[in-house]
mmCIF file of C-alpha atoms in Angstrom:
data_model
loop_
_atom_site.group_PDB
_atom_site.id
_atom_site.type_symbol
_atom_site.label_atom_id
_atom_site.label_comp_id
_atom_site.label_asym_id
_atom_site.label_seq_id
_atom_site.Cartn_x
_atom_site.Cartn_y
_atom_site.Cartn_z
ATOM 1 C CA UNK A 1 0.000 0.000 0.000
ATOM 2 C CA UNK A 2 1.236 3.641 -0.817
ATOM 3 C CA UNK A 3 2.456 5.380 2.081
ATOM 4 C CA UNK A 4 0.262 8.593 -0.044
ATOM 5 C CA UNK A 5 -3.281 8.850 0.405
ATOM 6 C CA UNK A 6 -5.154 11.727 -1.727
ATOM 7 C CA UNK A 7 -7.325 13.798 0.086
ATOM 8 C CA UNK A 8 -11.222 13.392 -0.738
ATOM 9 C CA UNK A 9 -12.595 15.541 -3.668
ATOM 10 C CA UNK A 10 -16.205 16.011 -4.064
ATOM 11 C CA UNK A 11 -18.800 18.386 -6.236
ATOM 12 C CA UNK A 12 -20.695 18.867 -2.669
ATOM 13 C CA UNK A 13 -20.528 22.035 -0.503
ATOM 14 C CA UNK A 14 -22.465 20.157 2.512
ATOM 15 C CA UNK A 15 -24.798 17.386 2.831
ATOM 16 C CA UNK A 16 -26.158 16.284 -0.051
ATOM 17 C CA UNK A 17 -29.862 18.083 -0.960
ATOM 18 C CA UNK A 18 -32.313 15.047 -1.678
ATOM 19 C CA UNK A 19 -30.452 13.261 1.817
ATOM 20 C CA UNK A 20 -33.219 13.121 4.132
ATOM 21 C CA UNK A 21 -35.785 12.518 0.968
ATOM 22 C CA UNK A 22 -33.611 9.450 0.026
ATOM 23 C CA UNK A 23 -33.067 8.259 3.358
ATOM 24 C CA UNK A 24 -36.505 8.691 4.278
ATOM 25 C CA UNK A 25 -37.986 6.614 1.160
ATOM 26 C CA UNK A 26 -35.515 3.516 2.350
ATOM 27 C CA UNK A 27 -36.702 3.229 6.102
ATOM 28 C CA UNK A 28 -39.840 3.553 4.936
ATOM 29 C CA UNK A 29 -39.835 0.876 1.915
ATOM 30 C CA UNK A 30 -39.312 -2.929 1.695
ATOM 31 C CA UNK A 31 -35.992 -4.342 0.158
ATOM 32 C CA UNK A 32 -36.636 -7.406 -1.116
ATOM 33 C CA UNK A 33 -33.271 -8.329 -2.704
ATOM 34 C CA UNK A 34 -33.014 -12.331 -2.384
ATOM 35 C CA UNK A 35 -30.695 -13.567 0.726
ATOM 36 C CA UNK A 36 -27.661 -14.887 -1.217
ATOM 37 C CA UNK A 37 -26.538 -18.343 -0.230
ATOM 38 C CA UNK A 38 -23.280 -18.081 0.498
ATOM 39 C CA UNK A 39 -23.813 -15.393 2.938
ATOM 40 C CA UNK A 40 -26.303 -16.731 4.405
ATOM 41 C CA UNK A 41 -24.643 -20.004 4.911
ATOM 42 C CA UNK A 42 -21.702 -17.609 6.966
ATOM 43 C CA UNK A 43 -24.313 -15.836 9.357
ATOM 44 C CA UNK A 44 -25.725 -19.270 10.034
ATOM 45 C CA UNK A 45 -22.199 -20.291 11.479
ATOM 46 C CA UNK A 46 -21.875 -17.243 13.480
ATOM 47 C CA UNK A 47 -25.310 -17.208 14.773
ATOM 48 C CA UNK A 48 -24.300 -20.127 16.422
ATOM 49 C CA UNK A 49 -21.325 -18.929 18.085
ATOM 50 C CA UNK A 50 -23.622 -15.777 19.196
ATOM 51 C CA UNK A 51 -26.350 -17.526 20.436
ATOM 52 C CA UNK A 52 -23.723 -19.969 22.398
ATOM 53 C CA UNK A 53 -22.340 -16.551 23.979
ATOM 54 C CA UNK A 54 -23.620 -14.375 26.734
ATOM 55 C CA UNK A 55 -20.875 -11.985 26.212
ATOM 56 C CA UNK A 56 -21.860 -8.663 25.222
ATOM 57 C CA UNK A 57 -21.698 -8.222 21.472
ATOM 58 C CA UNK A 58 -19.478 -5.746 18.808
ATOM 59 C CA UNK A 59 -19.538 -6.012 15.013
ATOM 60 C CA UNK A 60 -16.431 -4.450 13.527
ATOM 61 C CA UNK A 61 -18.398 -4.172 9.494
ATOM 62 C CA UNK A 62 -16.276 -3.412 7.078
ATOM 63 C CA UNK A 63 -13.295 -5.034 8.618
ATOM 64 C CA UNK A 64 -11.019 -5.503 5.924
ATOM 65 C CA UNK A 65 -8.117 -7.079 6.724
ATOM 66 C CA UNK A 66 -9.322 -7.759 10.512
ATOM 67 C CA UNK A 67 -6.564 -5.698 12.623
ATOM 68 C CA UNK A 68 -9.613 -2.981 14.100
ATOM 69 C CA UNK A 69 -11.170 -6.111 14.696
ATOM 70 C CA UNK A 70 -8.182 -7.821 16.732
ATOM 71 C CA UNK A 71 -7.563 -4.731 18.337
ATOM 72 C CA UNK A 72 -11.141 -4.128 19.621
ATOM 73 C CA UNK A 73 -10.870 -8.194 20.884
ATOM 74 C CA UNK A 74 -7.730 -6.509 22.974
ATOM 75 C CA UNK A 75 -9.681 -3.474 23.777
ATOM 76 C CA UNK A 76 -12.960 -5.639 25.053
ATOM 77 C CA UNK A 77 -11.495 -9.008 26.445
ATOM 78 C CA UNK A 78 -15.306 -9.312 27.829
ATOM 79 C CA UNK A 79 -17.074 -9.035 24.412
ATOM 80 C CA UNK A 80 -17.507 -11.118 21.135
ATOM 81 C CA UNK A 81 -16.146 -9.139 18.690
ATOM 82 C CA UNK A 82 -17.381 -10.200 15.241
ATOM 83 C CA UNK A 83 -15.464 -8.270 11.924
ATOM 84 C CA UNK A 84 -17.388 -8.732 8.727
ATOM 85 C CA UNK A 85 -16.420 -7.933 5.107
ATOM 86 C CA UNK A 86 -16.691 -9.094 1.824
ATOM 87 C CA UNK A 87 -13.545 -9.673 0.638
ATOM 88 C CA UNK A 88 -12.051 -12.928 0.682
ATOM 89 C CA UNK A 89 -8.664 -11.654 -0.551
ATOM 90 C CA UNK A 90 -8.223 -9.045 2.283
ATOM 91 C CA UNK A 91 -9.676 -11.241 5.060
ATOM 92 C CA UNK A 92 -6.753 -13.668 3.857
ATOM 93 C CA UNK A 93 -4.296 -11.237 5.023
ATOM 94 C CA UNK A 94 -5.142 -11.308 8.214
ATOM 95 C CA UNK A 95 -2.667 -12.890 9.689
ATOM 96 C CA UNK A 96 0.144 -10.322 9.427
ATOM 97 C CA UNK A 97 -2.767 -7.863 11.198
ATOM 98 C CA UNK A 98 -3.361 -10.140 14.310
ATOM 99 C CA UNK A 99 -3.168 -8.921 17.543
ATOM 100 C CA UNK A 100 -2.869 -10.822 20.540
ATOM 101 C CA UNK A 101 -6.102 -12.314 21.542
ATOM 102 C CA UNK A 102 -5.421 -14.949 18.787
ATOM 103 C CA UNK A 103 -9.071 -15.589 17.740
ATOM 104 C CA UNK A 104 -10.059 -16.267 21.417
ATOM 105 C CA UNK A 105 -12.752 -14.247 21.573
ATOM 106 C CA UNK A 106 -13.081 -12.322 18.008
ATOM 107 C CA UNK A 107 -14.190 -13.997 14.311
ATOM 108 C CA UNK A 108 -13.813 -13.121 11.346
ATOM 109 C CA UNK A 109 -16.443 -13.727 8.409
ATOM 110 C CA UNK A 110 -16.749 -13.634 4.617
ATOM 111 C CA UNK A 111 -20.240 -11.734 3.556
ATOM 112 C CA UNK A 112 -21.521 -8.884 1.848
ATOM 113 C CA UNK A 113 -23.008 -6.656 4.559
ATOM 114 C CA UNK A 114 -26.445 -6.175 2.402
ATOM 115 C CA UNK A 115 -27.310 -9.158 3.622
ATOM 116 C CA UNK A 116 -25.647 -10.118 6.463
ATOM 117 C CA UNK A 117 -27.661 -7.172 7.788
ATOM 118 C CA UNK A 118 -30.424 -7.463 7.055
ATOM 119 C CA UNK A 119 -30.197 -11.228 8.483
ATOM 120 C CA UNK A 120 -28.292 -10.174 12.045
ATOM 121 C CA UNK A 121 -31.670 -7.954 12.504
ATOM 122 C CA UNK A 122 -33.851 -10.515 11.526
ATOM 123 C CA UNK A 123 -32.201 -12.919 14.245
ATOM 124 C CA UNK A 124 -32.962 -10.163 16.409
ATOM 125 C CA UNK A 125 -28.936 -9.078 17.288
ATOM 126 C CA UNK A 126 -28.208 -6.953 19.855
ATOM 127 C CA UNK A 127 -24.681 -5.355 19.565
ATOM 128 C CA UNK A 128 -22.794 -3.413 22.486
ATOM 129 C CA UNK A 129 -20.783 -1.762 20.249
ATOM 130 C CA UNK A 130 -20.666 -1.132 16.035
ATOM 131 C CA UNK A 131 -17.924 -0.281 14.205
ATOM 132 C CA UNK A 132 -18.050 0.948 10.576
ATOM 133 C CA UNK A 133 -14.527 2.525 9.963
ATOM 134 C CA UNK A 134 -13.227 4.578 6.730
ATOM 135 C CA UNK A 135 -16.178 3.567 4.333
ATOM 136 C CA UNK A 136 -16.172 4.023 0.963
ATOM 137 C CA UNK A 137 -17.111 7.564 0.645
ATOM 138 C CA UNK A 138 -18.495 8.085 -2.925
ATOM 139 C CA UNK A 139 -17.956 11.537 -2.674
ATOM 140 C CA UNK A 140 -19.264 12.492 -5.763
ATOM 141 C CA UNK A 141 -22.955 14.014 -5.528
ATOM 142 C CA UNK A 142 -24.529 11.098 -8.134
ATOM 143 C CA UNK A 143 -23.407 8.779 -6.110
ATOM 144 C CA UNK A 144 -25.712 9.425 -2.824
ATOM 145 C CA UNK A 145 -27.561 5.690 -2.986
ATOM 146 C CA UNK A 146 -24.139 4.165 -2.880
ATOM 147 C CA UNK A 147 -22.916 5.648 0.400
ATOM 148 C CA UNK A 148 -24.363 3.391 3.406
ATOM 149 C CA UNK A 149 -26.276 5.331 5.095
ATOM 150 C CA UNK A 150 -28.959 6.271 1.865
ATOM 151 C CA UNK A 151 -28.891 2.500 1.259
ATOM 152 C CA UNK A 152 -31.855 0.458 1.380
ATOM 153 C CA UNK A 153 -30.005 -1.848 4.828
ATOM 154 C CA UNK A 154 -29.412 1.150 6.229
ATOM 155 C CA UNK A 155 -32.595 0.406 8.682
ATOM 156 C CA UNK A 156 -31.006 -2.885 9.543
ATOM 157 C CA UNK A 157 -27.766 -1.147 10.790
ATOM 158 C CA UNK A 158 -30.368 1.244 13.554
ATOM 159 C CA UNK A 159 -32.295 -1.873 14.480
ATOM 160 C CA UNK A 160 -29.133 -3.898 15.524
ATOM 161 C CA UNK A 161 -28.788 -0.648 17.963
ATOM 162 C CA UNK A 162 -25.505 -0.409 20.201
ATOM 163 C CA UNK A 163 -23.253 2.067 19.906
ATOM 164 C CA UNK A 164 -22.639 3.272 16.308
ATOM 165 C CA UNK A 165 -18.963 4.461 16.152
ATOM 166 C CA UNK A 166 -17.849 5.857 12.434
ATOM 167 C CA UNK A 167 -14.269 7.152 11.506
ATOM 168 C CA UNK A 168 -14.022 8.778 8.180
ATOM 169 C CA UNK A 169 -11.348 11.209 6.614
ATOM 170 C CA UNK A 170 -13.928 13.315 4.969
ATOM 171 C CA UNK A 171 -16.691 14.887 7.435
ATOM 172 C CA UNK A 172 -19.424 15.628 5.227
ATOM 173 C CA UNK A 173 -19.728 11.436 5.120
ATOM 174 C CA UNK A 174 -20.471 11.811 8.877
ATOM 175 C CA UNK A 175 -22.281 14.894 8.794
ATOM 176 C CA UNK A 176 -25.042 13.474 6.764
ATOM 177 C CA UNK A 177 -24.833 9.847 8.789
ATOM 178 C CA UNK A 178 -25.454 12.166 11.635
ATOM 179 C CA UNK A 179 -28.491 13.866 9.587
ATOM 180 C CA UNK A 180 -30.132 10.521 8.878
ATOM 181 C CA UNK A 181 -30.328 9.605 12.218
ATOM 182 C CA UNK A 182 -32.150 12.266 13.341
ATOM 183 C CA UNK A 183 -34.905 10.393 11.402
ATOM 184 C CA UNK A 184 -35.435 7.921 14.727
ATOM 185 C CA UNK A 185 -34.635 10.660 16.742
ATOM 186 C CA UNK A 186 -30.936 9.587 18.118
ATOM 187 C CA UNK A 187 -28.124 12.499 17.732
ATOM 188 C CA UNK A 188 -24.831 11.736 16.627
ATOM 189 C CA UNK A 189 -21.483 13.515 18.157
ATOM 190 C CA UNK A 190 -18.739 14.313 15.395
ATOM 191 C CA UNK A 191 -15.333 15.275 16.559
ATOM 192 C CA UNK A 192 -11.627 15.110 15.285
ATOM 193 C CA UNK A 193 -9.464 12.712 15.818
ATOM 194 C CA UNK A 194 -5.956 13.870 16.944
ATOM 195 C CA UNK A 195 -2.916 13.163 14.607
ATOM 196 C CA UNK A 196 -1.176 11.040 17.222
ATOM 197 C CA UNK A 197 -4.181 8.753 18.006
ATOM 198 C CA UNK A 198 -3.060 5.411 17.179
ATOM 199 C CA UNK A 199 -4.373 3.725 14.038
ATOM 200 C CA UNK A 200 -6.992 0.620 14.252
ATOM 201 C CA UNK A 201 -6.740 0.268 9.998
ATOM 202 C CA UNK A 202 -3.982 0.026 7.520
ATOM 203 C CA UNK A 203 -6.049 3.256 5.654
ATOM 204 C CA UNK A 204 -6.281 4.781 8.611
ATOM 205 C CA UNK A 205 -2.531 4.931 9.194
ATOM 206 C CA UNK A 206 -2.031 5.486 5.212
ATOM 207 C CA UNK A 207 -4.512 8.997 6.296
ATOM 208 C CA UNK A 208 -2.401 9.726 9.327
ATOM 209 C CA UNK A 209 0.847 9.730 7.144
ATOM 210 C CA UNK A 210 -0.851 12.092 4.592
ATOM 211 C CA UNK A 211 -1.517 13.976 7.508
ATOM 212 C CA UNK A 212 -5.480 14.375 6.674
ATOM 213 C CA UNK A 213 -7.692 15.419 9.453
ATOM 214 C CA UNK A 214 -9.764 12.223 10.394
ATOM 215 C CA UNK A 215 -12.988 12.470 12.274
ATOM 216 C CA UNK A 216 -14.932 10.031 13.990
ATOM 217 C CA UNK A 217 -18.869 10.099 14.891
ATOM 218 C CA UNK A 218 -20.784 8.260 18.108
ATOM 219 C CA UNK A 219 -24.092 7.748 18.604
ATOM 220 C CA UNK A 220 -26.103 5.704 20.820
ATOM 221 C CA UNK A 221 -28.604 4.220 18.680
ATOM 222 C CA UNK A 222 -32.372 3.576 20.522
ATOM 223 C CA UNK A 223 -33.371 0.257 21.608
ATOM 224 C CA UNK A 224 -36.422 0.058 19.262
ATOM 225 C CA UNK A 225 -36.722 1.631 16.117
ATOM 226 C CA UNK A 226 -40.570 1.568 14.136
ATOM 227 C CA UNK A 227 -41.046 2.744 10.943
ATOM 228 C CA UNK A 228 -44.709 4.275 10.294
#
């Protein structure tokens, strides 16, 4: 990886316009995308391990190559920590990222989050904690419905509640994550992160070396969230 990371350009001057509108239209509608089988053959394996557990919960989505999710297993020796993410060829890198819990109490799994999801809120998941660090930001203005949270799962994320903890290098990402959740009512705290805060990703060290400002949101999502 490039020790250079370039700084996020975008055609936005804030939060995008049609946000809320989008966002809105989501909750409100029914995605009915099929369940693919692969992914749901890896939530069935984990569900296991979760339902075996009484330890509180924390899903590290997004995970990459797993070291956020190692550290937060070193961070919470009490919890299950559970990292999640798609990619098969990062999650097989892992290994030169693990920390020293050595799988004891953290997992990692192959699955798209679209539907793994959609299928932790079904099983009626309860997380402590949720991580979602240094998303894709699709900065570009035409590409709102690709950023997470003006996706149609993005429901499924505030019904697994928890904490919600975001890191992203480009604030307008948060700033509108922050906006959509005012949708169920929970507010969102965005602050910067300080350059000599130590790095839980690979990109987020790449970031730190550029020497971008980073920023990272909370929120304590509700314990039940309707949609009318």
């Amino acid at each position: 990886m490039s020790f250079i990371a370039r700084a996020v350009t975008t055609n936005q001057t804030g939060n995008h316009e049609d946000l809320m509108k989008h966002v809105e239209r989501q909750a409100r509608s029914t995605f009915k995308k099929p369940i693919q089988q692969h992914n749901q053959a890896a939530f069935d394996e984990i569900n296991a391990r979760v339902a075996e557990s009484d330890k509180p919960l924390i899903l590290d989505s997004c995970c990459g190559v797993g070291e956020s999710t190692a550290w937060l297993a070193q961070q919470y020796p009490q919890a299950l920590v559970v990292g999640v993410d798609k990619s098969a060829h990062r999650l097989a890198r892992h290994g030169a990222y693990q920390g020293q819990s050595q799988g004891h109490n953290y997992w990692l799994v192959r699955a798209d989050l679209i539907d793994f999801w959609r299928l932790a809120a079904a099983a009626g998941w309860r997380l402590e904690k949720h991580y979602l660090l240094y998303p894709n930001p699709y900065p570009k203005a035409s590409q709102l419905s690709r950023r997470w949270h003006a996706s149609p799962v993005w429901k499924s994320l505030w019904q697994l509640g928890g904490e919600l903890v975001m890191r992203s290098n480009w604030v307008t990402y948060l700033t509108e994550v922050a906006e959509s959740l005012t949708l169920i009512e929970c507010q969102a705290q965005i602050a910067p992160l300080l350059r000599s805060h130590q790095a839980m990703t690979p990109f987020e060290r790449k970031y730190q070396r550029s020497q971008q400002q980073l920023w990272q949101l909370r929120a304590q999502l509700p314990e039940e969230v309707r949609f009318e």
